[in-house]
Tab-separated table of C-alpha atoms and ligand atoms in Angstrom:
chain	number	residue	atom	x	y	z
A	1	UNK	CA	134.622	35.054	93.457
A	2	UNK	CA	133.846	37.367	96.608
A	3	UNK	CA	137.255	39.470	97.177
A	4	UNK	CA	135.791	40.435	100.922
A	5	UNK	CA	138.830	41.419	103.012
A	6	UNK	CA	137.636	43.999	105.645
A	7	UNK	CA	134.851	44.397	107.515
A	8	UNK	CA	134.537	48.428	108.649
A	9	UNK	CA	132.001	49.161	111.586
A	10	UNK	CA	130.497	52.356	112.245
A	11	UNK	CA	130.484	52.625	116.308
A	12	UNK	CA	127.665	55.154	117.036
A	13	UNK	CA	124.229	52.654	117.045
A	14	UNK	CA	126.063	50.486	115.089
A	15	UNK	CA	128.169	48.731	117.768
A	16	UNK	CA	125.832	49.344	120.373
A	17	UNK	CA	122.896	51.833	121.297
A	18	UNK	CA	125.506	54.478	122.149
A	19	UNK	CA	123.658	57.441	120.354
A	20	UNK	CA	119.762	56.724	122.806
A	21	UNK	CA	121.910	55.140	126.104
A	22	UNK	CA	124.459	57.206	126.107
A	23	UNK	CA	125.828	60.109	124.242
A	24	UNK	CA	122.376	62.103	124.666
A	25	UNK	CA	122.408	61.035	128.489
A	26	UNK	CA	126.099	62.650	128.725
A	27	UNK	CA	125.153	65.384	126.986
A	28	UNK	CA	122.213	66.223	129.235
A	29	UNK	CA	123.857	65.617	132.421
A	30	UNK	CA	126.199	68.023	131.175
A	31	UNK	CA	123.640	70.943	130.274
A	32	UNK	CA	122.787	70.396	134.141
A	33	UNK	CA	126.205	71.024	135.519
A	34	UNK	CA	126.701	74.387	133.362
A	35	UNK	CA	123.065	75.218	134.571
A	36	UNK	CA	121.447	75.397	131.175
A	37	UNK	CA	117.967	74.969	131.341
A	38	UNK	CA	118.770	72.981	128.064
A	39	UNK	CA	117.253	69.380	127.525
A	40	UNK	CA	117.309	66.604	124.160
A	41	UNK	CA	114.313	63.769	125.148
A	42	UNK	CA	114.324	61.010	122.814
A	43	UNK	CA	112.744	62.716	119.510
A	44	UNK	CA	114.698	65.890	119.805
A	45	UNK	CA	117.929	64.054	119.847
A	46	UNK	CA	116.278	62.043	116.767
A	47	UNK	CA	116.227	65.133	115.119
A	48	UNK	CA	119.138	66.541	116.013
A	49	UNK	CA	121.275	63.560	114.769
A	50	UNK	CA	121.027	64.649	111.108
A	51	UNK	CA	124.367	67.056	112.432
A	52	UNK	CA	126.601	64.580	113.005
A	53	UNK	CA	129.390	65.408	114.998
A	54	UNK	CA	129.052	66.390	119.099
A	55	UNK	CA	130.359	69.611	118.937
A	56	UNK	CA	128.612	70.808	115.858
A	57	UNK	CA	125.829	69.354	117.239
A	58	UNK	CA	125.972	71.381	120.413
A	59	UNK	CA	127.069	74.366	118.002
A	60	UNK	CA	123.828	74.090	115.810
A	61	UNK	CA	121.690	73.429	118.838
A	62	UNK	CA	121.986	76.641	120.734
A	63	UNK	CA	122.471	78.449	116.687
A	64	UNK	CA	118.734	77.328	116.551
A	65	UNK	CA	117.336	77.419	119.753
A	66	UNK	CA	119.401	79.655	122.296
A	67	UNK	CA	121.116	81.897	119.903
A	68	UNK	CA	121.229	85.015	122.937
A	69	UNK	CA	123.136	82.325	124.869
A	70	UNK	CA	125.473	82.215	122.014
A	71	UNK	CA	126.164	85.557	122.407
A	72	UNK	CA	126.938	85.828	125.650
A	73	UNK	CA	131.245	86.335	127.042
A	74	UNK	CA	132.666	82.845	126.540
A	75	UNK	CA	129.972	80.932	125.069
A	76	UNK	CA	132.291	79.655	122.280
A	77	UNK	CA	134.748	78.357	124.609
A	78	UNK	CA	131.955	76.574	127.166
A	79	UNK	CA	130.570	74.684	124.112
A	80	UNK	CA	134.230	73.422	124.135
A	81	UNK	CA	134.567	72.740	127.445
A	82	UNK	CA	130.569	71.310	127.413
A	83	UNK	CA	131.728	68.876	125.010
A	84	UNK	CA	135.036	67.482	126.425
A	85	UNK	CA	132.131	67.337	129.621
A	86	UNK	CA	129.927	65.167	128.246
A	87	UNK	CA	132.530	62.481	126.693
A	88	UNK	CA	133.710	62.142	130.374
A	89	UNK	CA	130.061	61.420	131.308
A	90	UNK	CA	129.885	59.075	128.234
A	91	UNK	CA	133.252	57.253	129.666
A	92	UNK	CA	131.340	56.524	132.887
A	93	UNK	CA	128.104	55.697	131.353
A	94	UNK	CA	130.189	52.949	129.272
A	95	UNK	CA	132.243	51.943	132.672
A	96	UNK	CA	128.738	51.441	134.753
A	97	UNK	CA	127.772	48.641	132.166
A	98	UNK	CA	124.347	51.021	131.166
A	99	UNK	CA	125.313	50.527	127.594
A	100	UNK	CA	125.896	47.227	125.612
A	101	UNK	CA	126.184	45.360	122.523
A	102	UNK	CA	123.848	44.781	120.081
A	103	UNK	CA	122.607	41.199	120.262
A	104	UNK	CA	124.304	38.854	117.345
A	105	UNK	CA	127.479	41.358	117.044
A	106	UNK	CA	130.148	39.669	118.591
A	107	UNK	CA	129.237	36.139	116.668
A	108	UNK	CA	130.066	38.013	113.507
A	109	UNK	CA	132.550	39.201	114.804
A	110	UNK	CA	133.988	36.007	115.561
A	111	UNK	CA	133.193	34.443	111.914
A	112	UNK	CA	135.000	37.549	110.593
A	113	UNK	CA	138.241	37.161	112.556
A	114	UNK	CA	138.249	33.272	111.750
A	115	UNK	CA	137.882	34.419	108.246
A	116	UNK	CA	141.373	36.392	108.508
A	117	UNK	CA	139.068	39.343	107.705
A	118	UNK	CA	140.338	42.645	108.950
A	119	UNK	CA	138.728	44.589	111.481
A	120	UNK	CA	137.896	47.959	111.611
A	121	UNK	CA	136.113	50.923	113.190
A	122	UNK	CA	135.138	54.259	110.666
A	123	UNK	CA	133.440	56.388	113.037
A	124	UNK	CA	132.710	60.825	113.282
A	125	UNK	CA	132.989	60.095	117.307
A	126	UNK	CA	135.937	61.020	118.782
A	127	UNK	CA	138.941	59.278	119.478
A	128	UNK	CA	138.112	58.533	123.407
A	129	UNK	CA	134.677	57.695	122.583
A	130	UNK	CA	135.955	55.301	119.927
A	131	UNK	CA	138.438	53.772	122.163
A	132	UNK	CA	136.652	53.126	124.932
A	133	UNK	CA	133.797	51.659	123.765
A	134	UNK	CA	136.023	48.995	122.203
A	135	UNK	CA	137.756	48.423	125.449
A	136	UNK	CA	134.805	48.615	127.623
A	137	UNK	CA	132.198	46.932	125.377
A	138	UNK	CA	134.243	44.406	122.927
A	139	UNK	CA	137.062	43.452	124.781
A	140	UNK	CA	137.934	40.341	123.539
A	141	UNK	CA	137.925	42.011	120.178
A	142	UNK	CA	140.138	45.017	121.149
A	143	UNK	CA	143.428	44.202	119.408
A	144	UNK	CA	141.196	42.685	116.510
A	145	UNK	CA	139.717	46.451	115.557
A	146	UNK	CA	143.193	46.843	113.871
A	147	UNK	CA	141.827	49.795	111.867
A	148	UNK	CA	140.180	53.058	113.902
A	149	UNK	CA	139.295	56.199	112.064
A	150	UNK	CA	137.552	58.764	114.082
A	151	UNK	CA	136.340	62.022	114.094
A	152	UNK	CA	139.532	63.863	114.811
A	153	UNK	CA	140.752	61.748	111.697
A	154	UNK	CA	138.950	63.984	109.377
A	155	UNK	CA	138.079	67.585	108.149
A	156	UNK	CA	134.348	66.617	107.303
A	157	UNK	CA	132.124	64.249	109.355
A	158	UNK	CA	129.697	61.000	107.179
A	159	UNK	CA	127.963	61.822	105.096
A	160	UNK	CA	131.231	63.096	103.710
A	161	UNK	CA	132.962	59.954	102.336
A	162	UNK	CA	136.492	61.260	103.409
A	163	UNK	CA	136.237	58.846	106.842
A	164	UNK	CA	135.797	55.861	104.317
A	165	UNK	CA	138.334	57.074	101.975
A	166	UNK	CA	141.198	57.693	104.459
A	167	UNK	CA	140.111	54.069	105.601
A	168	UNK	CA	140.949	52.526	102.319
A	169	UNK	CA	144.078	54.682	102.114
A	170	UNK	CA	145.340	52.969	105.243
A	171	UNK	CA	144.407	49.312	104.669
A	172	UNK	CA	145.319	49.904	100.869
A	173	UNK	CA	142.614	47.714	99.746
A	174	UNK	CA	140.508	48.950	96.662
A	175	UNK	CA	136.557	49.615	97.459
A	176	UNK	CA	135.254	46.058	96.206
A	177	UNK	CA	137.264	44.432	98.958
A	178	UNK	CA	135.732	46.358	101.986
A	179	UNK	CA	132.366	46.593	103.399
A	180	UNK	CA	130.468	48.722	105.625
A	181	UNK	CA	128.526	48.265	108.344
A	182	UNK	CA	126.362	51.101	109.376
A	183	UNK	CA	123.253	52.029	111.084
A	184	UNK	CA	122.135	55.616	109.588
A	185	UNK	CA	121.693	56.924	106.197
A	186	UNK	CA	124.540	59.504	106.612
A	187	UNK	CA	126.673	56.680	107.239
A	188	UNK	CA	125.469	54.874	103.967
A	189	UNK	CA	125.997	58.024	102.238
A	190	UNK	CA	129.299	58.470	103.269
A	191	UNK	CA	130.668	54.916	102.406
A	192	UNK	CA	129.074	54.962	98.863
A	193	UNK	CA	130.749	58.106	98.054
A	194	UNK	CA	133.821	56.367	98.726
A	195	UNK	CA	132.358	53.446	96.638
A	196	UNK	CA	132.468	51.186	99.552
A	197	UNK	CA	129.230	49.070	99.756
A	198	UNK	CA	126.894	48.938	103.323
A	199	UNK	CA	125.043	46.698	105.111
A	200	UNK	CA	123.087	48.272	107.186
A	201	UNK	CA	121.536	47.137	111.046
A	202	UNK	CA	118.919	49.645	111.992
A	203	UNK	CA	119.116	51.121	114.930
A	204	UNK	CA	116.691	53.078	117.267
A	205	UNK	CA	117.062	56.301	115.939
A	206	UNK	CA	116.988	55.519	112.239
A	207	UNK	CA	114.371	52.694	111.720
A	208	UNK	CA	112.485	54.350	109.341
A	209	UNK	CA	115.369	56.184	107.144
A	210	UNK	CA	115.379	55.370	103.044
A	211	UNK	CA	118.413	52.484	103.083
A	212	UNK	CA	117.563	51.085	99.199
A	213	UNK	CA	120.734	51.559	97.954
A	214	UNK	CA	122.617	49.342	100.588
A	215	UNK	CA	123.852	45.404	99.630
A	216	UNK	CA	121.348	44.346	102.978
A	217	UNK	CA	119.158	45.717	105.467
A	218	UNK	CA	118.622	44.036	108.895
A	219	UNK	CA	117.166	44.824	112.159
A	220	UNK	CA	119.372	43.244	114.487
A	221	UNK	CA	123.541	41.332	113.923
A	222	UNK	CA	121.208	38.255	114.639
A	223	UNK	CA	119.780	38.170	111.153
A	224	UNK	CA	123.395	38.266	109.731
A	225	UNK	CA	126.516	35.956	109.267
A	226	UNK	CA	129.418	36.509	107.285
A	227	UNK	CA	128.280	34.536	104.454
A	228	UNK	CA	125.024	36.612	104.428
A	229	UNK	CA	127.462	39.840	104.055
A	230	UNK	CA	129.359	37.908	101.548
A	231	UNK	CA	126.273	36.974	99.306
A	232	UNK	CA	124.835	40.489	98.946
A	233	UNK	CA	127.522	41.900	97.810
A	234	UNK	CA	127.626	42.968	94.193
B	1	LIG	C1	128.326	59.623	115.371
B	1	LIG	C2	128.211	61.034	115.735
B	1	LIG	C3	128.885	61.486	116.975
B	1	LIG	C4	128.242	61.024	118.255
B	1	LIG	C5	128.855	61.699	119.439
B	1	LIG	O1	127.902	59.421	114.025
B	1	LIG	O2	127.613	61.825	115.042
B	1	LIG	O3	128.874	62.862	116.980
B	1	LIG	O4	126.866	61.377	118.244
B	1	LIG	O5	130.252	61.650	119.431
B	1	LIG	P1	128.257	58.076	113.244
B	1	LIG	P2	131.139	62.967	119.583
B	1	LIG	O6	127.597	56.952	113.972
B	1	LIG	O7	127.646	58.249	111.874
B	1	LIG	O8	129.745	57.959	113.177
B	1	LIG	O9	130.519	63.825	120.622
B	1	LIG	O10	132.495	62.465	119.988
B	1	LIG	O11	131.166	63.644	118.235
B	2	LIG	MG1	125.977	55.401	113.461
Protein backbone atom coordinates (compact mmCIF):
# COMPACT_ATOMS: atom_id res chain seq x y z
CA UNK A 1 0.00 0.00 0.00
CA UNK A 2 1.60 3.54 -0.90
CA UNK A 3 2.54 5.16 2.69
CA UNK A 4 2.91 8.78 0.73
CA UNK A 5 2.53 11.47 3.41
CA UNK A 6 4.61 14.53 2.28
CA UNK A 7 5.25 16.03 -0.68
CA UNK A 8 8.83 18.21 -0.35
CA UNK A 9 9.46 20.85 -3.22
CA UNK A 10 12.67 22.18 -4.12
CA UNK A 11 11.94 26.10 -4.91
CA UNK A 12 14.86 27.12 -7.21
CA UNK A 13 13.41 25.94 -11.03
CA UNK A 14 11.38 23.72 -9.33
CA UNK A 15 8.55 26.05 -8.24
CA UNK A 16 9.09 28.37 -10.88
CA UNK A 17 11.96 29.55 -13.35
CA UNK A 18 13.54 31.47 -10.47
CA UNK A 19 17.23 30.36 -11.23
CA UNK A 20 16.98 31.94 -15.61
CA UNK A 21 14.14 34.91 -14.57
CA UNK A 22 15.40 35.86 -11.70
CA UNK A 23 18.21 35.11 -9.39
CA UNK A 24 20.87 35.60 -12.35
CA UNK A 25 18.94 38.92 -13.33
CA UNK A 26 19.43 40.12 -9.51
CA UNK A 27 22.65 39.12 -9.48
CA UNK A 28 23.65 41.09 -12.57
CA UNK A 29 21.89 44.16 -11.78
CA UNK A 30 23.83 44.00 -8.78
CA UNK A 31 27.44 43.62 -10.42
CA UNK A 32 26.21 47.01 -12.14
CA UNK A 33 25.57 48.97 -9.02
CA UNK A 34 29.11 47.96 -7.39
CA UNK A 35 30.54 48.83 -10.94
CA UNK A 36 31.95 45.44 -11.75
CA UNK A 37 32.42 44.99 -15.20
CA UNK A 38 31.15 41.42 -14.19
CA UNK A 39 28.31 39.67 -16.29
CA UNK A 40 26.52 35.70 -16.13
CA UNK A 41 24.41 35.41 -19.80
CA UNK A 42 22.39 32.41 -19.90
CA UNK A 43 25.20 29.54 -20.37
CA UNK A 44 27.59 31.00 -17.89
CA UNK A 45 25.02 30.97 -15.20
CA UNK A 46 24.32 27.24 -16.57
CA UNK A 47 27.62 26.55 -15.63
CA UNK A 48 27.96 28.21 -12.73
CA UNK A 49 24.93 26.48 -11.07
CA UNK A 50 26.90 23.28 -10.32
CA UNK A 51 27.96 25.69 -6.89
CA UNK A 52 24.92 25.84 -5.40
CA UNK A 53 24.49 28.36 -2.97
CA UNK A 54 24.50 32.48 -3.92
CA UNK A 55 27.21 33.43 -1.96
CA UNK A 56 29.53 30.61 -2.74
CA UNK A 57 28.56 31.11 -5.99
CA UNK A 58 29.64 34.72 -6.08
CA UNK A 59 32.73 33.44 -3.90
CA UNK A 60 33.85 30.83 -6.61
CA UNK A 61 33.05 33.21 -9.41
CA UNK A 62 35.52 35.97 -8.83
CA UNK A 63 38.06 32.72 -7.16
CA UNK A 64 38.02 31.74 -10.94
CA UNK A 65 37.69 34.61 -12.91
CA UNK A 66 38.62 37.95 -10.98
CA UNK A 67 40.85 36.56 -8.38
CA UNK A 68 43.00 40.34 -8.23
CA UNK A 69 39.52 41.67 -7.38
CA UNK A 70 39.51 39.26 -4.58
CA UNK A 71 42.35 40.69 -3.29
CA UNK A 72 41.62 43.95 -3.16
CA UNK A 73 40.64 46.01 0.78
CA UNK A 74 37.13 44.74 1.50
CA UNK A 75 36.40 42.42 -1.18
CA UNK A 76 35.28 39.74 1.34
CA UNK A 77 32.86 41.92 2.93
CA UNK A 78 31.30 43.44 -0.64
CA UNK A 79 30.63 39.81 -1.74
CA UNK A 80 28.50 39.99 1.48
CA UNK A 81 26.97 42.98 0.98
CA UNK A 82 26.68 41.98 -3.13
CA UNK A 83 24.69 39.17 -2.05
CA UNK A 84 22.18 40.57 0.53
CA UNK A 85 22.02 43.16 -2.94
CA UNK A 86 20.90 40.93 -5.22
CA UNK A 87 18.09 39.05 -2.99
CA UNK A 88 16.58 42.61 -2.68
CA UNK A 89 16.62 42.78 -6.52
CA UNK A 90 15.22 39.17 -6.55
CA UNK A 91 12.30 40.48 -4.02
CA UNK A 92 11.33 43.06 -6.66
CA UNK A 93 11.77 40.91 -9.61
CA UNK A 94 9.17 38.45 -7.78
CA UNK A 95 6.87 41.67 -6.72
CA UNK A 96 6.80 43.01 -10.60
CA UNK A 97 5.06 39.62 -11.59
CA UNK A 98 8.42 38.87 -14.15
CA UNK A 99 8.58 35.48 -12.60
CA UNK A 100 5.82 32.74 -12.34
CA UNK A 101 4.76 29.32 -11.83
CA UNK A 102 5.42 26.51 -13.68
CA UNK A 103 2.35 25.49 -15.67
CA UNK A 104 0.42 22.29 -13.95
CA UNK A 105 2.01 23.16 -10.32
CA UNK A 106 -0.64 24.52 -8.45
CA UNK A 107 -3.23 21.56 -9.67
CA UNK A 108 -0.93 19.22 -7.83
CA UNK A 109 -0.78 21.13 -5.47
CA UNK A 110 -4.32 21.14 -4.93
CA UNK A 111 -4.69 17.12 -5.28
CA UNK A 112 -1.93 17.01 -2.62
CA UNK A 113 -3.62 19.22 -0.01
CA UNK A 114 -7.06 17.34 -0.66
CA UNK A 115 -5.04 14.30 -0.05
CA UNK A 116 -4.16 15.60 3.65
CA UNK A 117 -0.61 15.35 2.24
CA UNK A 118 1.84 17.66 3.90
CA UNK A 119 3.46 20.39 2.25
CA UNK A 120 6.80 21.35 2.15
CA UNK A 121 9.64 23.45 0.75
CA UNK A 122 13.63 21.87 1.04
CA UNK A 123 15.48 24.49 -0.61
CA UNK A 124 19.76 25.89 -0.42
CA UNK A 125 18.03 29.53 -1.13
CA UNK A 126 17.77 31.61 1.58
CA UNK A 127 15.19 32.19 3.94
CA UNK A 128 13.75 35.59 2.18
CA UNK A 129 14.06 34.09 -1.11
CA UNK A 130 12.14 31.06 0.15
CA UNK A 131 9.52 33.09 1.74
CA UNK A 132 8.71 35.29 -0.67
CA UNK A 133 8.36 33.36 -3.47
CA UNK A 134 5.67 31.43 -1.59
CA UNK A 135 3.90 34.59 -0.72
CA UNK A 136 4.32 36.29 -3.95
CA UNK A 137 3.97 33.32 -6.33
CA UNK A 138 1.67 30.56 -4.42
CA UNK A 139 -0.40 32.44 -2.30
CA UNK A 140 -3.23 30.49 -1.88
CA UNK A 141 -0.85 27.78 -0.84
CA UNK A 142 1.14 29.87 1.71
CA UNK A 143 -0.05 28.45 5.04
CA UNK A 144 -0.18 24.95 3.18
CA UNK A 145 3.95 24.92 2.76
CA UNK A 146 3.83 23.92 6.51
CA UNK A 147 7.43 22.67 6.24
CA UNK A 148 10.41 25.30 4.94
CA UNK A 149 14.02 24.33 5.14
CA UNK A 150 16.38 26.73 3.61
CA UNK A 151 19.74 27.51 3.14
CA UNK A 152 20.46 29.16 6.43
CA UNK A 153 18.92 25.77 7.79
CA UNK A 154 22.04 23.96 7.02
CA UNK A 155 25.93 23.70 7.20
CA UNK A 156 26.20 22.10 3.60
CA UNK A 157 24.07 23.06 0.55
CA UNK A 158 22.19 19.73 -2.01
CA UNK A 159 23.92 17.75 -3.06
CA UNK A 160 24.59 17.25 0.61
CA UNK A 161 21.54 15.30 1.88
CA UNK A 162 21.58 17.18 5.31
CA UNK A 163 18.56 19.71 3.85
CA UNK A 164 16.50 16.40 3.31
CA UNK A 165 17.54 14.88 6.48
CA UNK A 166 16.77 17.82 8.84
CA UNK A 167 13.39 17.71 6.79
CA UNK A 168 12.53 14.28 7.94
CA UNK A 169 13.78 15.13 11.43
CA UNK A 170 11.09 17.79 11.63
CA UNK A 171 8.06 16.07 10.08
CA UNK A 172 9.30 12.76 11.85
CA UNK A 173 8.23 10.69 9.04
CA UNK A 174 10.68 7.83 7.92
CA UNK A 175 12.13 8.22 4.12
CA UNK A 176 9.45 5.84 2.38
CA UNK A 177 6.74 8.26 3.39
CA UNK A 178 8.20 11.47 1.71
CA UNK A 179 8.95 12.41 -1.74
CA UNK A 180 10.89 14.86 -3.56
CA UNK A 181 10.31 17.03 -6.07
CA UNK A 182 13.27 18.52 -7.75
CA UNK A 183 14.53 19.97 -10.87
CA UNK A 184 18.54 19.42 -10.87
CA UNK A 185 20.70 16.52 -10.32
CA UNK A 186 22.27 18.04 -7.14
CA UNK A 187 18.92 18.13 -5.83
CA UNK A 188 18.34 14.34 -6.69
CA UNK A 189 21.57 13.68 -5.16
CA UNK A 190 20.88 15.24 -2.13
CA UNK A 191 17.41 13.60 -1.40
CA UNK A 192 18.73 10.03 -2.18
CA UNK A 193 21.43 10.40 0.25
CA UNK A 194 18.84 10.97 2.68
CA UNK A 195 17.00 7.95 1.09
CA UNK A 196 14.15 10.08 0.12
CA UNK A 197 12.97 9.22 -3.47
CA UNK A 198 12.58 12.24 -6.46
CA UNK A 199 10.54 13.03 -9.07
CA UNK A 200 12.01 15.18 -11.03
CA UNK A 201 10.41 18.30 -13.54
CA UNK A 202 13.21 19.54 -15.70
CA UNK A 203 13.82 22.78 -15.80
CA UNK A 204 15.71 25.21 -18.19
CA UNK A 205 18.95 24.93 -16.87
CA UNK A 206 19.14 21.18 -16.35
CA UNK A 207 17.30 19.52 -19.35
CA UNK A 208 19.92 17.47 -20.31
CA UNK A 209 21.42 16.32 -16.71
CA UNK A 210 21.65 12.20 -16.04
CA UNK A 211 18.16 11.84 -13.76
CA UNK A 212 18.02 7.64 -14.07
CA UNK A 213 17.94 7.03 -10.69
CA UNK A 214 14.74 9.16 -9.90
CA UNK A 215 10.97 7.30 -9.36
CA UNK A 216 9.82 9.82 -12.66
CA UNK A 217 11.06 12.27 -14.97
CA UNK A 218 8.80 14.96 -16.54
CA UNK A 219 9.12 18.08 -18.44
CA UNK A 220 6.50 20.14 -17.14
CA UNK A 221 3.77 19.65 -13.45
CA UNK A 222 1.33 19.12 -16.48
CA UNK A 223 2.46 15.59 -17.15
CA UNK A 224 1.96 14.78 -13.38
CA UNK A 225 -0.90 14.11 -10.79
CA UNK A 226 -0.65 12.80 -7.50
CA UNK A 227 -1.51 9.39 -8.42
CA UNK A 228 1.28 9.50 -11.09
CA UNK A 229 3.76 10.41 -8.00
CA UNK A 230 2.07 7.75 -6.08
CA UNK A 231 2.54 4.93 -8.77
CA UNK A 232 6.29 5.39 -9.32
CA UNK A 233 7.18 5.09 -6.22
CA UNK A 234 9.03 1.98 -5.15
C1 LIG B 1 19.27 26.91 -5.29
C2 LIG B 1 20.53 27.64 -5.18
C3 LIG B 1 20.47 29.04 -4.69
C4 LIG B 1 19.90 30.03 -5.66
C5 LIG B 1 20.08 31.44 -5.18
O1 LIG B 1 19.52 25.52 -5.46
O2 LIG B 1 21.59 27.13 -5.44
O3 LIG B 1 21.76 29.44 -4.41
O4 LIG B 1 20.59 29.93 -6.90
O5 LIG B 1 19.67 31.61 -3.85
P1 LIG B 1 18.36 24.44 -5.25
P2 LIG B 1 20.64 32.25 -2.76
O6 LIG B 1 17.30 24.72 -6.27
O7 LIG B 1 19.01 23.11 -5.52
O8 LIG B 1 17.88 24.55 -3.84
O9 LIG B 1 21.35 33.40 -3.38
O10 LIG B 1 19.72 32.68 -1.65
O11 LIG B 1 21.59 31.17 -2.31
MG1 LIG C 1 16.40 23.57 -8.04
Amino acid sequence: MNQLKALLFDVDGTLAETERDGHRVAFNRTFAEFGLPWRWDETLYGQLLAVTGGTERLAYYARRFDPDWLRTPDAEQRLVAMHRRKNQHFAELLAAGDIHVRPGLTALLGQARGAGLTLGAVTTTSRANLDAVLDRLLPRYTDAFSLRVCGEDVARKKPDPECYQLALDRLRLPPAQVLAVEDSRNGLLAAAGAGVQAAIVRSSYFRRQDFSTAAIVVDEFDQLSLSALQRAMR
